[in-house]
């Protein structure tokens, strides 16, 4: 059991155990194109230098971007994920990335502010995504961007025969990880009243390689990507 107090604390250890000590890529090594293309384009356009990626996992989405954006700080609650990220970079003869253990509910603990923050594939697993987003917005510099995603309620892969429905649009899988599904209205409701300068919400879809022992077949996801812009 983790020492963290919030209701998602137990899942932190489950996630950490999922990362394979034998070095398999649990989520596959293919990055999400929306991150490597669209998010990278946003960082370029904004001339973003100090960037927080939380959770980075083992870095599948950011390894290829670290050379162009050396100011990326990779943070996650999983010691194993960050260790795999560092190992992969060193094996490829690339510079060791900056990594920190950090809970998305307590980003202030980093003691830093950022030009951009990427929070990919986590909010839909959390009990209180609004609390997480509010904390991340606090860590943005004026005019900075926060990019997040939610799993869509018409995602064809998330819910399978290993998932149990435990609430409205809420499922738990056989690893005890929860999935909350969203439509556009649900996603807007999460951030209502947080008052960023601007919110851009888009429907997205992408393919992922097999995740060994987790979702071991090539599969498609649908989701919602949201960009929140901090007031200048
Ligand atoms: C589905 S993975 C996504 C990882 C990465 N964003 C990617 O797309 O490959 C979810 C990640 O969230 C991390 N995580 C779970 N709870 C967390 C929390 N409270 N704070 C920060 N990271 C957390 C897990 O360790 C895991 O690496």
XYZ file of C-alpha atoms and ligand atoms in Angstrom:
259
model
C 0.000 0.000 0.000
C 1.336 3.411 -0.921
C 1.712 6.077 1.737
C -0.175 8.565 -0.460
C -3.516 9.573 1.085
C -5.874 9.999 -1.907
C -8.328 7.329 -3.112
C -6.217 6.369 -6.123
C -3.263 5.504 -3.881
C -3.723 1.731 -4.039
C -3.576 1.766 -7.834
C -0.099 3.294 -7.710
C 1.430 0.010 -6.561
C -0.630 -1.957 -9.080
C 0.672 0.215 -11.915
C 4.242 -0.167 -10.707
C 3.934 -3.969 -10.621
C 2.613 -3.954 -14.196
C 5.948 -2.677 -15.499
C 7.855 -5.841 -16.285
C 11.179 -6.185 -14.471
C 12.282 -8.371 -17.425
C 12.105 -5.245 -19.530
C 9.111 -5.917 -21.788
C 7.342 -2.800 -23.019
C 4.041 -3.047 -21.229
C 2.271 -0.448 -23.413
C 4.330 -1.336 -26.485
C 7.089 0.964 -27.660
C 5.021 2.745 -30.319
C 4.392 6.366 -29.365
C 0.945 7.935 -29.756
C 1.179 10.016 -32.941
C -0.905 12.752 -31.386
C 1.907 13.282 -28.871
C 4.892 12.962 -31.194
C 3.249 15.059 -33.915
C 0.529 17.418 -32.627
C 1.823 17.989 -29.098
C 5.391 18.383 -30.345
C 4.114 20.950 -32.883
C 2.423 22.860 -30.056
C 5.662 22.870 -28.030
C 7.562 24.116 -31.098
C 5.018 26.856 -31.801
C 5.094 28.008 -28.162
C 8.896 27.666 -27.952
C 8.254 25.571 -24.828
C 11.460 24.770 -22.955
C 10.545 23.518 -19.498
C 8.054 20.711 -20.027
C 6.567 18.302 -17.504
C 5.412 14.916 -18.789
C 3.355 13.246 -16.076
C 2.904 10.355 -16.147
C 5.814 9.563 -18.441
C 5.531 5.821 -17.848
C 8.578 4.244 -19.485
C 8.683 7.115 -21.935
C 7.219 5.494 -25.045
C 5.651 8.824 -26.042
C 8.569 11.088 -25.274
C 11.803 9.137 -25.839
C 11.971 10.345 -29.444
C 11.268 13.945 -28.364
C 13.906 14.266 -25.653
C 16.648 15.314 -28.048
C 14.602 18.175 -29.499
C 13.132 19.122 -26.097
C 15.915 18.492 -23.560
C 13.964 20.425 -20.915
C 11.404 17.616 -20.555
C 11.063 16.363 -16.982
C 9.647 12.826 -16.926
C 7.617 12.148 -13.791
C 5.609 9.139 -12.670
C 4.768 7.350 -9.440
C 6.332 4.159 -10.832
C 9.965 3.596 -9.929
C 10.052 0.686 -12.419
C 8.704 2.802 -15.287
C 11.294 5.521 -14.772
C 14.073 2.930 -14.431
C 13.057 1.386 -17.777
C 12.994 4.830 -19.387
C 16.541 5.576 -18.207
C 17.743 2.108 -19.281
C 16.234 2.438 -22.768
C 17.833 5.832 -23.301
C 21.267 4.630 -22.171
C 20.997 1.441 -24.266
C 20.311 3.628 -27.294
C 23.395 5.715 -26.490
C 21.265 8.764 -25.697
C 21.493 11.232 -22.824
C 19.902 10.201 -19.542
C 16.585 12.047 -19.165
C 15.584 14.034 -16.091
C 13.215 11.855 -14.048
C 11.339 12.383 -10.781
C 8.935 10.288 -8.767
C 5.837 12.475 -8.493
C 2.152 11.988 -7.794
C -0.087 13.821 -10.270
C -2.138 14.989 -7.286
C 0.918 16.753 -5.820
C 2.871 18.329 -8.679
C 3.721 21.332 -6.481
C 6.175 18.969 -4.737
C 8.412 19.392 -7.795
C 8.886 23.028 -6.802
C 8.951 24.103 -10.450
C 6.785 25.813 -13.048
C 6.504 24.767 -16.680
C 5.828 26.157 -20.159
C 3.803 23.037 -20.917
C 2.545 19.934 -19.153
C 1.463 16.698 -20.807
C -0.740 14.311 -18.821
C -1.495 11.383 -21.152
C -3.493 8.232 -20.389
C -3.998 8.818 -16.684
C -7.026 11.045 -15.969
C -9.539 8.368 -17.016
C -8.089 6.085 -14.340
C -8.450 8.643 -11.545
C -11.252 9.254 -9.054
C -10.657 13.003 -9.068
C -9.329 14.157 -12.446
C -10.497 17.697 -11.682
C -8.226 17.871 -8.616
C -5.306 16.613 -10.707
C -5.976 19.167 -13.486
C -6.305 22.031 -10.985
C -2.928 21.093 -9.464
C -1.255 20.876 -12.869
C -2.707 24.242 -13.944
C -1.104 25.781 -10.828
C 2.295 24.613 -12.095
C 1.954 26.337 -15.484
C 3.631 29.618 -16.297
C 1.328 32.374 -17.619
C 0.244 31.452 -21.146
C 1.464 27.870 -20.682
C -0.420 24.836 -21.999
C -1.730 21.696 -20.334
C -2.509 18.767 -22.644
C -4.621 15.931 -21.237
C -6.722 13.094 -22.610
C -9.779 11.091 -21.587
C -10.935 7.690 -22.842
C -14.081 8.082 -24.929
C -17.295 6.235 -24.176
C -17.228 4.836 -27.735
C -13.670 3.448 -27.425
C -13.829 -0.037 -29.013
C -10.969 -1.578 -26.970
C -11.054 -0.373 -23.393
C -13.911 -2.534 -22.237
C -13.385 -6.251 -22.843
C -14.320 -9.523 -21.203
C -11.897 -8.808 -18.353
C -13.761 -5.625 -17.375
C -16.572 -5.358 -14.853
C -19.009 -2.454 -14.833
C -18.908 -0.817 -11.401
C -20.763 2.445 -12.073
C -22.057 4.738 -14.827
C -19.427 4.560 -17.615
C -17.054 3.182 -14.952
C -15.286 -0.187 -15.246
C -12.644 -2.147 -13.361
C -10.356 -4.658 -15.075
C -8.798 -7.853 -13.727
C -5.736 -5.880 -12.572
C -8.053 -3.770 -10.372
C -7.464 -0.694 -12.520
C -10.504 1.530 -13.051
C -11.577 3.152 -16.316
C -13.989 6.066 -16.425
C -15.279 6.770 -19.936
C -16.216 10.258 -21.122
C -18.150 12.007 -23.823
C -17.549 15.638 -24.675
C -20.030 16.921 -22.092
C -18.477 14.772 -19.341
C -14.979 16.025 -20.188
C -16.089 19.676 -20.174
C -17.792 19.107 -16.809
C -14.464 17.965 -15.282
C -12.887 21.364 -15.942
C -15.934 23.583 -15.499
C -15.128 26.551 -13.294
C -11.364 26.032 -13.353
C -11.154 29.096 -15.550
C -8.183 28.653 -17.852
C -7.889 31.229 -20.645
C -8.938 28.765 -23.283
C -10.031 25.141 -23.720
C -9.625 23.218 -26.963
C -11.363 19.814 -26.959
C -11.084 17.340 -29.839
C -12.141 13.786 -30.556
C -9.180 11.574 -31.457
C -8.475 7.956 -32.391
C -5.246 5.977 -32.644
C -3.818 2.462 -32.893
C -1.626 0.791 -30.293
C 0.651 -2.264 -30.488
C -0.044 -5.251 -28.215
C 0.547 -4.662 -24.496
C 1.948 -8.030 -23.311
C -0.044 -9.455 -20.403
C -2.400 -6.496 -20.400
C -4.067 -6.060 -23.783
C -1.996 -8.457 -25.885
C -3.286 -7.574 -29.348
C -3.071 -4.571 -31.663
C -5.995 -2.311 -30.835
C -7.626 1.008 -31.577
C -8.567 3.668 -29.036
C -10.907 6.604 -29.236
C -10.533 9.494 -26.857
C -10.826 13.176 -26.189
C -7.766 15.415 -26.161
C -8.009 18.687 -24.283
C -5.605 21.620 -24.331
C -6.028 24.119 -21.500
C -4.198 27.410 -21.769
C -3.210 29.281 -18.583
C -4.061 32.979 -18.391
C -1.146 35.329 -19.180
C -1.537 3.882 -18.851
S 0.010 4.392 -18.181
C 0.404 5.742 -19.250
C 1.878 6.060 -19.263
C 2.309 7.051 -20.340
N 1.610 8.324 -20.233
C 2.093 6.456 -21.715
O 1.194 6.919 -22.440
O 2.831 5.520 -22.070
C -0.446 5.187 -16.669
C 0.760 5.667 -15.879
O 0.297 6.470 -14.795
C 1.152 6.249 -13.677
N 0.394 6.682 -12.499
C -0.633 6.043 -11.871
N -1.108 6.787 -10.859
C -0.363 7.934 -10.838
C -0.382 9.095 -10.035
N -1.259 9.247 -9.032
N 0.499 10.073 -10.300
C 1.394 9.948 -11.333
N 1.471 8.857 -12.121
C 0.596 7.868 -11.891
C 1.435 4.766 -13.757
O 2.579 4.407 -13.031
C 1.613 4.570 -15.256
O 2.949 4.767 -15.633
